[in-house]
GROMACS .gro file of N, CA and C in nm:
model
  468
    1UNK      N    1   3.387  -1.058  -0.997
    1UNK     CA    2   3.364  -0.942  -0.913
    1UNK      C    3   3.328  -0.823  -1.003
    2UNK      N    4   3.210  -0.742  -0.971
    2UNK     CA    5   3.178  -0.633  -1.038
    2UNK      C    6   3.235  -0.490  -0.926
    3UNK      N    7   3.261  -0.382  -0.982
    3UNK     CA    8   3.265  -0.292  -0.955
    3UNK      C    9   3.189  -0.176  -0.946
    4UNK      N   10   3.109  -0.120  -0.911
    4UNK     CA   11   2.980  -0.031  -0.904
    4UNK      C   12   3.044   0.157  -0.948
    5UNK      N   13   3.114   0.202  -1.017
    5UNK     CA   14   3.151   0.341  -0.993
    5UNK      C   15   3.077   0.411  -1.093
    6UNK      N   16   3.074   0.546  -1.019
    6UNK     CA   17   3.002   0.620  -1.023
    6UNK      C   18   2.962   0.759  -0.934
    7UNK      N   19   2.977   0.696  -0.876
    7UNK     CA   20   2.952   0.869  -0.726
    7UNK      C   21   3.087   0.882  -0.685
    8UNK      N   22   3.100   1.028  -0.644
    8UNK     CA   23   3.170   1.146  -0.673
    8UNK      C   24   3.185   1.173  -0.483
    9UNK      N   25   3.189   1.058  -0.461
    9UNK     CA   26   3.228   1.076  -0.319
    9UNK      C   27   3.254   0.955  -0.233
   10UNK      N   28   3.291   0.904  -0.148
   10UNK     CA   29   3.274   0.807  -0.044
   10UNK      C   30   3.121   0.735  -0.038
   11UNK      N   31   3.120   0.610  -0.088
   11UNK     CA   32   3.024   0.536  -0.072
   11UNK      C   33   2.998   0.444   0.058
   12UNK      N   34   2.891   0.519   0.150
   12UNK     CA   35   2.889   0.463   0.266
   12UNK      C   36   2.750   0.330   0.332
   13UNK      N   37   2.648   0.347   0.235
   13UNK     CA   38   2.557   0.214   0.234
   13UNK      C   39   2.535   0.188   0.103
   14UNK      N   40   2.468   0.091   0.149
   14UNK     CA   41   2.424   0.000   0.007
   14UNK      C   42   2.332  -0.112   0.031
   15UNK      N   43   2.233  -0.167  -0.044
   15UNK     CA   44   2.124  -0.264  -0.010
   15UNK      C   45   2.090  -0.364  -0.121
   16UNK      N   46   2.087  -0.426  -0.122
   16UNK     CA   47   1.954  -0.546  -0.252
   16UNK      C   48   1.839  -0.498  -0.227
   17UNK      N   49   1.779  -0.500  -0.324
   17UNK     CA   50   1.703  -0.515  -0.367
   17UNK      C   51   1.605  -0.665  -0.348
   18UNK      N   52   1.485  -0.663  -0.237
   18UNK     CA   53   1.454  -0.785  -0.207
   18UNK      C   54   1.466  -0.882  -0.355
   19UNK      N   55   1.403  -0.888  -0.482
   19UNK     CA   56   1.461  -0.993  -0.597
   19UNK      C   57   1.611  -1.015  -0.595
   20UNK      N   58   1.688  -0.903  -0.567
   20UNK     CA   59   1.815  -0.946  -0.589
   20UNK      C   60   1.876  -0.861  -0.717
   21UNK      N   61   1.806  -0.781  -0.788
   21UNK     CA   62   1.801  -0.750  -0.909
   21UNK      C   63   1.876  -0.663  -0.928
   22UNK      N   64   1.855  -0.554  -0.801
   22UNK     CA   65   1.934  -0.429  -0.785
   22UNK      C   66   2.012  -0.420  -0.669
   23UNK      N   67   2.059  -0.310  -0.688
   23UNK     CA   68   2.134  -0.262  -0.565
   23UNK      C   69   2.127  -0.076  -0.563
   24UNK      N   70   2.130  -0.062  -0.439
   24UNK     CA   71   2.071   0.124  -0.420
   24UNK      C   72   2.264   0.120  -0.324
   25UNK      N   73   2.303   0.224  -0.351
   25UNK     CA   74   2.372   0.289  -0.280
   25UNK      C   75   2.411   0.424  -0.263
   26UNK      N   76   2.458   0.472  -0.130
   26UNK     CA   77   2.458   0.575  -0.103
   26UNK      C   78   2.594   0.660  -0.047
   27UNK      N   79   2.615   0.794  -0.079
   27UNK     CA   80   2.715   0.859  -0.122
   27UNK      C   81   2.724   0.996   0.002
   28UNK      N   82   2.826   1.016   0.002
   28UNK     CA   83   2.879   1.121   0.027
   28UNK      C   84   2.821   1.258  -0.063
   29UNK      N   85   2.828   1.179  -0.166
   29UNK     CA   86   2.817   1.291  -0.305
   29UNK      C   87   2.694   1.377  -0.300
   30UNK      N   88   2.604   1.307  -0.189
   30UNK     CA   89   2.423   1.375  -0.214
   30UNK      C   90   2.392   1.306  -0.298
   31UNK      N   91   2.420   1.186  -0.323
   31UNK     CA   92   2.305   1.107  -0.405
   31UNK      C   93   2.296   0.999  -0.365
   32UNK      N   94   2.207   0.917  -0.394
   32UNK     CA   95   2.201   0.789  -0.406
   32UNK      C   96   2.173   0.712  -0.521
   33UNK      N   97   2.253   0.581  -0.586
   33UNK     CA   98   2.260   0.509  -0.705
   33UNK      C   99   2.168   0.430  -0.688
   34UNK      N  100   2.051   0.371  -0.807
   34UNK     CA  101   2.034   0.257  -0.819
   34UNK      C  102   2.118   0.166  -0.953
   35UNK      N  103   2.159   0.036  -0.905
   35UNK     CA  104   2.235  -0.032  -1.015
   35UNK      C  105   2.153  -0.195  -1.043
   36UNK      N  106   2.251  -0.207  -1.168
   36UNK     CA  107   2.128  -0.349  -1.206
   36UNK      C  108   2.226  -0.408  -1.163
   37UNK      N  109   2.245  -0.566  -1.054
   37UNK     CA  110   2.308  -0.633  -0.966
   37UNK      C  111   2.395  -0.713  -1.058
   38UNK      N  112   2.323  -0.759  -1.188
   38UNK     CA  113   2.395  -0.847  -1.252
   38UNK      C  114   2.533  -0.790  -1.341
   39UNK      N  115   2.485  -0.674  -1.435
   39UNK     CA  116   2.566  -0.587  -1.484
   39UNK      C  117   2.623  -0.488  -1.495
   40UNK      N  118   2.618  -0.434  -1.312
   40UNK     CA  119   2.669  -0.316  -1.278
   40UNK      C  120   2.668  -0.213  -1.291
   41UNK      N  121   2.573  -0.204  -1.403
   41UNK     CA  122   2.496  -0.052  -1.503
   41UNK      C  123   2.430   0.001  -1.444
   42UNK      N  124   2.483   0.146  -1.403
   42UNK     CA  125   2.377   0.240  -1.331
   42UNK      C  126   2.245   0.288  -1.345
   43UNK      N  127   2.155   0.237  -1.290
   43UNK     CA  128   1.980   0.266  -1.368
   43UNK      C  129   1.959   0.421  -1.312
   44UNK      N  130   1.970   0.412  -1.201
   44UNK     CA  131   1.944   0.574  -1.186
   44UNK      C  132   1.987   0.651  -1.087
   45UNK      N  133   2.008   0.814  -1.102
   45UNK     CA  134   2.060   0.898  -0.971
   45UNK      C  135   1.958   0.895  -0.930
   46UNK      N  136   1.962   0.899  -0.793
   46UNK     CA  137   1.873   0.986  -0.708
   46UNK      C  138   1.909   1.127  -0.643
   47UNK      N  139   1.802   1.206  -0.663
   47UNK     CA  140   1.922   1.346  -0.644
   47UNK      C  141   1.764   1.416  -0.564
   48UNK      N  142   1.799   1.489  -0.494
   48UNK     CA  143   1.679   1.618  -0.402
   48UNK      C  144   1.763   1.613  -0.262
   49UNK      N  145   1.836   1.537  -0.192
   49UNK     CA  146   1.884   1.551  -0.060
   49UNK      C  147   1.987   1.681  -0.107
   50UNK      N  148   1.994   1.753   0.043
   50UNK     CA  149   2.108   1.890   0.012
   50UNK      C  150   2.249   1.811   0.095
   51UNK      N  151   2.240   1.750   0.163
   51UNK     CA  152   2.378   1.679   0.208
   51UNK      C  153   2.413   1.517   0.191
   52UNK      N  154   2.513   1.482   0.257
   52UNK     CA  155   2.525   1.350   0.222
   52UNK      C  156   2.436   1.252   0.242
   53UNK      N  157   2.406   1.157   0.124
   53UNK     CA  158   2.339   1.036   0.169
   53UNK      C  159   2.462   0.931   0.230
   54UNK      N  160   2.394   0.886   0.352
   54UNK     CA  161   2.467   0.780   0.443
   54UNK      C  162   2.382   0.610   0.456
   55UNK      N  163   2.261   0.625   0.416
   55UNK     CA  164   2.166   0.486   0.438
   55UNK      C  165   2.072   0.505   0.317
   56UNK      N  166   2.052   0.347   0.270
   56UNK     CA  167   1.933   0.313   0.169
   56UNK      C  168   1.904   0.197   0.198
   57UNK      N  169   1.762   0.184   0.118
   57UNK     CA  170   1.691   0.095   0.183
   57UNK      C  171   1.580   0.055   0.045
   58UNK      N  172   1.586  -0.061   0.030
   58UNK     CA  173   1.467  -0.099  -0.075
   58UNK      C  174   1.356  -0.101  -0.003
   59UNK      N  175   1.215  -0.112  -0.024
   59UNK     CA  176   1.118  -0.147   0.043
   59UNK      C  177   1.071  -0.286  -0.026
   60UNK      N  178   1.014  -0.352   0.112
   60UNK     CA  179   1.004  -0.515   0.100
   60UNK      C  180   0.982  -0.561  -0.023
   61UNK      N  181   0.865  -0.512  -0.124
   61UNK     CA  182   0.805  -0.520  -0.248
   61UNK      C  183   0.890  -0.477  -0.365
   62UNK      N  184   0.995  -0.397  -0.310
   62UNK     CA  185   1.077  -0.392  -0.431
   62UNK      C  186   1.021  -0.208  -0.501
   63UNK      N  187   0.903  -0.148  -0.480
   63UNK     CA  188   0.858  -0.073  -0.589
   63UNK      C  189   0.898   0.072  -0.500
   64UNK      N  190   0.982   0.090  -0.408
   64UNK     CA  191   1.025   0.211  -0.381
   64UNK      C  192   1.163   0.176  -0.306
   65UNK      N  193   1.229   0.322  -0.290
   65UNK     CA  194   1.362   0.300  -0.195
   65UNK      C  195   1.317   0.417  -0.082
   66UNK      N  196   1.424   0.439   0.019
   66UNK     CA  197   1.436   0.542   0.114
   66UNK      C  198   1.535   0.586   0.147
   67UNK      N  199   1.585   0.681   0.170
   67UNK     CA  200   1.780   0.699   0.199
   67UNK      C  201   1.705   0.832   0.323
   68UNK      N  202   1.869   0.773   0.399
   68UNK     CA  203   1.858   0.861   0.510
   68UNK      C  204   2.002   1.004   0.517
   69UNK      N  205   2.015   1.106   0.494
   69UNK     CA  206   2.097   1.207   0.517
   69UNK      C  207   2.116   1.297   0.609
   70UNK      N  208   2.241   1.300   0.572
   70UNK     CA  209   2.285   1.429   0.714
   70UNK      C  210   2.181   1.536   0.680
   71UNK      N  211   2.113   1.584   0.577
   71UNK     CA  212   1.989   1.690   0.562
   71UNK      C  213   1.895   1.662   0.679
   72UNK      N  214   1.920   1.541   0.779
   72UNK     CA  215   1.824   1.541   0.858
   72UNK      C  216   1.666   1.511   0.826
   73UNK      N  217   1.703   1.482   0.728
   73UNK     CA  218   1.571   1.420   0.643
   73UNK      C  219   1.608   1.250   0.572
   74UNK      N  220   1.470   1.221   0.565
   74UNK     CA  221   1.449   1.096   0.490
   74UNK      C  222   1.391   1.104   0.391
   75UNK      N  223   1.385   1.014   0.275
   75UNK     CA  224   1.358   1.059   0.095
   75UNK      C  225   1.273   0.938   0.072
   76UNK      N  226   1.167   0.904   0.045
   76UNK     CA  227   1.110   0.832  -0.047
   76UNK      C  228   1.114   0.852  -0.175
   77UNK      N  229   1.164   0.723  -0.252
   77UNK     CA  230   1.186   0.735  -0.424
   77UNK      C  231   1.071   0.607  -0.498
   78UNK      N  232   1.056   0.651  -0.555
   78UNK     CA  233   0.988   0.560  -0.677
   78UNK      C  234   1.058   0.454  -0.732
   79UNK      N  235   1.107   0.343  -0.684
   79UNK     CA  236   1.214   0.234  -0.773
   79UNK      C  237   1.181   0.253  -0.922
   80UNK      N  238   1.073   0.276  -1.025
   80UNK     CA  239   1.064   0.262  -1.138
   80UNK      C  240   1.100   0.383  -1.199
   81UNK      N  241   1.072   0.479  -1.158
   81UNK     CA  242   1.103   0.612  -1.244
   81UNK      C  243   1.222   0.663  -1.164
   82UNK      N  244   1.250   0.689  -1.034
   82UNK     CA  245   1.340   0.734  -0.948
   82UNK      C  246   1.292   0.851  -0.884
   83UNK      N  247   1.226   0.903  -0.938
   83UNK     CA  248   1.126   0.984  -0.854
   83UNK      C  249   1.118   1.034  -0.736
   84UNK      N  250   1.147   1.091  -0.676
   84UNK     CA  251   1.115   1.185  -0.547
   84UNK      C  252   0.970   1.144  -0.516
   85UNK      N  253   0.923   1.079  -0.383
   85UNK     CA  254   0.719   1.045  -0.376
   85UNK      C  255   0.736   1.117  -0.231
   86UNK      N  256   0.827   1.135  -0.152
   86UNK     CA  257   0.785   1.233  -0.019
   86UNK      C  258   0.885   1.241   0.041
   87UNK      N  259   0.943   1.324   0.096
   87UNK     CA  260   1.028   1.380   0.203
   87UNK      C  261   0.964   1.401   0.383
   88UNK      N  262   1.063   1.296   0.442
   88UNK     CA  263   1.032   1.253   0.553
   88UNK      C  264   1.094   1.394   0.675
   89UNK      N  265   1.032   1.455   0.765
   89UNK     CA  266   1.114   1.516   0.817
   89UNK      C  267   1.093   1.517   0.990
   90UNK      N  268   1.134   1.563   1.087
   90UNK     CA  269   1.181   1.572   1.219
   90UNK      C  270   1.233   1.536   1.311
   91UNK      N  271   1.364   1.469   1.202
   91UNK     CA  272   1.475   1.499   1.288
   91UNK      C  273   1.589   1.591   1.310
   92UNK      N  274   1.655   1.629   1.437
   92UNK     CA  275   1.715   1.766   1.428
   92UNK      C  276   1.876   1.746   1.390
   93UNK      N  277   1.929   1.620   1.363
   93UNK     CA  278   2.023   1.572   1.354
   93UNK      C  279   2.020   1.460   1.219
   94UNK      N  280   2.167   1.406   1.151
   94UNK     CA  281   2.172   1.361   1.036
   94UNK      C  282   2.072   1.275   1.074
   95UNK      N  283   2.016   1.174   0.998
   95UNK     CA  284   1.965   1.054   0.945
   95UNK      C  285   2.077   0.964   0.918
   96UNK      N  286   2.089   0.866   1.021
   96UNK     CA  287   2.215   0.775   0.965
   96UNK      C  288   2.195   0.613   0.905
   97UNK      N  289   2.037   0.566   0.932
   97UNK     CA  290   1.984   0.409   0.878
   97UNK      C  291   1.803   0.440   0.903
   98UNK      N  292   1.844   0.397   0.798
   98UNK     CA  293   1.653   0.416   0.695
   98UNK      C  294   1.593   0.216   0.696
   99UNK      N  295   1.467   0.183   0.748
   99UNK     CA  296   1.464   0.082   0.708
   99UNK      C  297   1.312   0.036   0.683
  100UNK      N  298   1.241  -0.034   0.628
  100UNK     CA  299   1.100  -0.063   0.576
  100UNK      C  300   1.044  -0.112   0.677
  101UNK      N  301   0.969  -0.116   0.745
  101UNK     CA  302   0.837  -0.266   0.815
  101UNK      C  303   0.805  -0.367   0.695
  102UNK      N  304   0.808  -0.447   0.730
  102UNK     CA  305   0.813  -0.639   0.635
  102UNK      C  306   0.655  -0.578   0.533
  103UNK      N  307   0.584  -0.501   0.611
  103UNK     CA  308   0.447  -0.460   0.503
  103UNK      C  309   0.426  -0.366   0.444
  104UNK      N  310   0.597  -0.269   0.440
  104UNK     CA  311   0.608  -0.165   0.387
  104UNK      C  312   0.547  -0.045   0.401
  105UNK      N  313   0.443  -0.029   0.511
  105UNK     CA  314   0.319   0.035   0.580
  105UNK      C  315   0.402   0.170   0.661
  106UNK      N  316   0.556   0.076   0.724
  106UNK     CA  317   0.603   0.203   0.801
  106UNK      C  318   0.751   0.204   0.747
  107UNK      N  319   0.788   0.296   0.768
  107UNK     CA  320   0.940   0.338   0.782
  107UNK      C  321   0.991   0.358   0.899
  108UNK      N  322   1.153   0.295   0.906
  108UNK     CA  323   1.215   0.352   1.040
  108UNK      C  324   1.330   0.380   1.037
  109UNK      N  325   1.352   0.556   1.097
  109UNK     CA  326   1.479   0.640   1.067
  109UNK      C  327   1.544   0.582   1.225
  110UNK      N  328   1.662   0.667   1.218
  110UNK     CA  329   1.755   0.650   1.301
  110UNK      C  330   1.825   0.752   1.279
  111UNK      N  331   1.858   0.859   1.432
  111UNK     CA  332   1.936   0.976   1.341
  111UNK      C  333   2.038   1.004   1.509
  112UNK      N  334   2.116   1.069   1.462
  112UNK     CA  335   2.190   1.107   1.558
  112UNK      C  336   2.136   1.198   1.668
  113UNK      N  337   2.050   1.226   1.650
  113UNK     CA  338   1.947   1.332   1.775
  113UNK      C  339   1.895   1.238   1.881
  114UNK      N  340   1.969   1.080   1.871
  114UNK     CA  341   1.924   1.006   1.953
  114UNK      C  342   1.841   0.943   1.997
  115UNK      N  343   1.775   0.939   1.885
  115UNK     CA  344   1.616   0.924   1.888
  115UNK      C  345   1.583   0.800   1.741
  116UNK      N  346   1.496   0.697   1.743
  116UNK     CA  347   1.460   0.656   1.629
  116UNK      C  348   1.293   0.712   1.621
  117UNK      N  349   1.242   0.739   1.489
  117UNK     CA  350   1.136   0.717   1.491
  117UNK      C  351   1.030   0.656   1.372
  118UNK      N  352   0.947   0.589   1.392
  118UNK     CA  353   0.856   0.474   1.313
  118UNK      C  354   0.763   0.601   1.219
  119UNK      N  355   0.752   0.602   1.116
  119UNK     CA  356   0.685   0.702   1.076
  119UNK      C  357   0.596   0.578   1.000
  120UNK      N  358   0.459   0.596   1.036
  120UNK     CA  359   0.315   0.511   0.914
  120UNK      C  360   0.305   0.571   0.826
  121UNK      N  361   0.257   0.466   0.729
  121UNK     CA  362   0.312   0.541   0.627
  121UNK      C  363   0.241   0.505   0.492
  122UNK      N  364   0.093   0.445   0.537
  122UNK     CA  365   0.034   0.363   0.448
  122UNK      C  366   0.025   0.438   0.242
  123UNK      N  367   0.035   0.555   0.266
  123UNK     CA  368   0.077   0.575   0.089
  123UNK      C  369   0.194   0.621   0.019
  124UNK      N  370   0.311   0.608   0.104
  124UNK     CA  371   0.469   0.633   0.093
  124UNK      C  372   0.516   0.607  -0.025
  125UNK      N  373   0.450   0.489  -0.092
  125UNK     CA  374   0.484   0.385  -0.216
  125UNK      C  375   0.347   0.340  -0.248
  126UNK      N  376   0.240   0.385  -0.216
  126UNK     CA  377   0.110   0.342  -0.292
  126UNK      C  378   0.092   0.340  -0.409
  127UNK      N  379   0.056   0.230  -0.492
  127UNK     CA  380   0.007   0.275  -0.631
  127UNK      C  381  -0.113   0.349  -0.656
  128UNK      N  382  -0.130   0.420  -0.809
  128UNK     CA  383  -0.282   0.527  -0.820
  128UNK      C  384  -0.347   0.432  -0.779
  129UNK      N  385  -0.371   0.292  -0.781
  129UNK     CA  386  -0.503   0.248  -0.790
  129UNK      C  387  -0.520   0.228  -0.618
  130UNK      N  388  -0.418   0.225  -0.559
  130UNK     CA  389  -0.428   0.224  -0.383
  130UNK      C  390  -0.423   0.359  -0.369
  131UNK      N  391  -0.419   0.460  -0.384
  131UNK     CA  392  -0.452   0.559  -0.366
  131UNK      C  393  -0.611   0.627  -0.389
  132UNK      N  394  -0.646   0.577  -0.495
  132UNK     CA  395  -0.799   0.608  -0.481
  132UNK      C  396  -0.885   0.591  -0.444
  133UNK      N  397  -0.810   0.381  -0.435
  133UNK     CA  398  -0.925   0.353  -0.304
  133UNK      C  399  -0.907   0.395  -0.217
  134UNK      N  400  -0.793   0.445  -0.154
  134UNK     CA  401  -0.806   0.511  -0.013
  134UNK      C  402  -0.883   0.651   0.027
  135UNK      N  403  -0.851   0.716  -0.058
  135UNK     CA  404  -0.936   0.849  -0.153
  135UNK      C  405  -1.107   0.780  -0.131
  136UNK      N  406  -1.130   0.739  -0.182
  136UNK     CA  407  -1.315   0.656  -0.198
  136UNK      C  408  -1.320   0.610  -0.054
  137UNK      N  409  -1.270   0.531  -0.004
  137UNK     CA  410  -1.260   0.496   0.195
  137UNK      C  411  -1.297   0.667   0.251
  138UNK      N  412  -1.214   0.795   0.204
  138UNK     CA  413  -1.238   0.871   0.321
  138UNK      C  414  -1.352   0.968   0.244
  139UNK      N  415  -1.361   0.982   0.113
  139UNK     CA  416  -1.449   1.136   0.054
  139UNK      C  417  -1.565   1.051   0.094
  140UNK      N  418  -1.674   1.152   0.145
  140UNK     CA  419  -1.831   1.109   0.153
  140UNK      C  420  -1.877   1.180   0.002
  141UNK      N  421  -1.824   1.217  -0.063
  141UNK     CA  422  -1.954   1.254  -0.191
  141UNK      C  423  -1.846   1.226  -0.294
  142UNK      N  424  -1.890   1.276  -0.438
  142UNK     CA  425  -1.823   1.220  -0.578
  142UNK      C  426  -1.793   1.398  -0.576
  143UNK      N  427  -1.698   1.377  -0.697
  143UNK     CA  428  -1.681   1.551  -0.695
  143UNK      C  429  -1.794   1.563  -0.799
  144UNK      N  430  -1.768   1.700  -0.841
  144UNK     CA  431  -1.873   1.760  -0.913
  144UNK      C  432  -1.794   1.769  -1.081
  145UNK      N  433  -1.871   1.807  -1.161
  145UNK     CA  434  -1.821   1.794  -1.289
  145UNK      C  435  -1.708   1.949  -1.269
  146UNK      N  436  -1.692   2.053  -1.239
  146UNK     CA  437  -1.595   2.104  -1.235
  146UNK      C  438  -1.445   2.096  -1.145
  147UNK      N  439  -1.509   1.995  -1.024
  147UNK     CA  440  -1.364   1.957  -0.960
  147UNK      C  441  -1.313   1.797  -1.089
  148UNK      N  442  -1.377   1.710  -1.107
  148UNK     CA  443  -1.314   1.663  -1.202
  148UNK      C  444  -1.246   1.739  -1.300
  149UNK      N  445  -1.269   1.795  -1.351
  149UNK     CA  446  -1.218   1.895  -1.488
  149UNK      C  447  -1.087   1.951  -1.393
  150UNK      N  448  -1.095   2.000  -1.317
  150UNK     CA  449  -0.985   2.083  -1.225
  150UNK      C  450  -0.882   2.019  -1.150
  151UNK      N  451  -0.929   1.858  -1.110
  151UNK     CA  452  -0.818   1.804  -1.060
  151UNK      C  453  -0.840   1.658  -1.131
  152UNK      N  454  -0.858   1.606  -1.236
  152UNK     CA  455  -0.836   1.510  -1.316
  152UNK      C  456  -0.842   1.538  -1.467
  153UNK      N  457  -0.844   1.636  -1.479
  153UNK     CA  458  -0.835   1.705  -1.645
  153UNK      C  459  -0.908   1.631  -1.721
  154UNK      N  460  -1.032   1.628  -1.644
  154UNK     CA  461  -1.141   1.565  -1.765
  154UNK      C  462  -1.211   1.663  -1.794
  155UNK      N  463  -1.269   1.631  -1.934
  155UNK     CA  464  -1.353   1.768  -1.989
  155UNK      C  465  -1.470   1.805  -1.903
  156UNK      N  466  -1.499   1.931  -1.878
  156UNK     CA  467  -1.619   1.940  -1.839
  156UNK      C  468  -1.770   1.928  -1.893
   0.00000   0.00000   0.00000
């Protein structure tokens, strides 16, 4: 039996990691842990919620998490860096269970305002290279040599 400590409050969810590898859990404390499953070693805080985290959630693929808080908000994280990638918001009440669609496309909160809702979500956890193609799908022209320089820091 391993023991997971670490947060500084009442630990109220917790998830695998679809491999099995990890485990995310979530705190009272305003944070949420990721840990390595086998050796109990904390890989990383997750920290930006202002109140308690109550739900986490790996996404199917493994390459992001989501936690749901009484902030009434939902958090997308980066599984590799831990990262903050978007803050989910409108609900008027906590967030009490966060959970993926099997294609990782949507998220679905659950909050005490009585209400669930499915948020799409196709670049939540996109990689750059799914992001640009999606980027190339919607721009009709190439930028110009000074928007490159300005938003990809290539020389002009």
């Amino acid at each position: 039996m391993r023991v997971l400590r670490g947060h500084n409050g009442p630990v109220v969810g917790a998830a695998y990691s679809p491999d099995g590898e990890r485990i995310v859990t979530a705190s009272f404390d305003q944070t949420a842990r990721v840990w390595d499953a086998q050796s109990g070693e904390k890989e990383q805080v997750l920290r930006g919620h202002r109140a308690e985290v109550i739900s986490a959630a790996f996404s199917p693929d493994g390459r992001s998490n989501v936690t749901g808080s009484t902030d009434r908000t939902a958090t997308v994280w980066d599984a590799a860096s831990g990262t903050r990638a978007r803050v989910l918001y409108g609900h008027s009440a906590p967030v009490v269970s966060v959970a993926y669609s099997p294609d990782r496309r949507a998220i679905l909160t659950a909050s005490l305002d009585g209400t669930a809702r499915i948020i799409t979500c196709p670049t939540c956890d996109a990689t750059l290279g799914e992001l640009l193609a999606l980027a190339r799908q919607r721009v009709s022209r190439g930028l110009t040599r000074a928007e490159r320089a300005q938003y990809l820091h290539e020389g002009g």
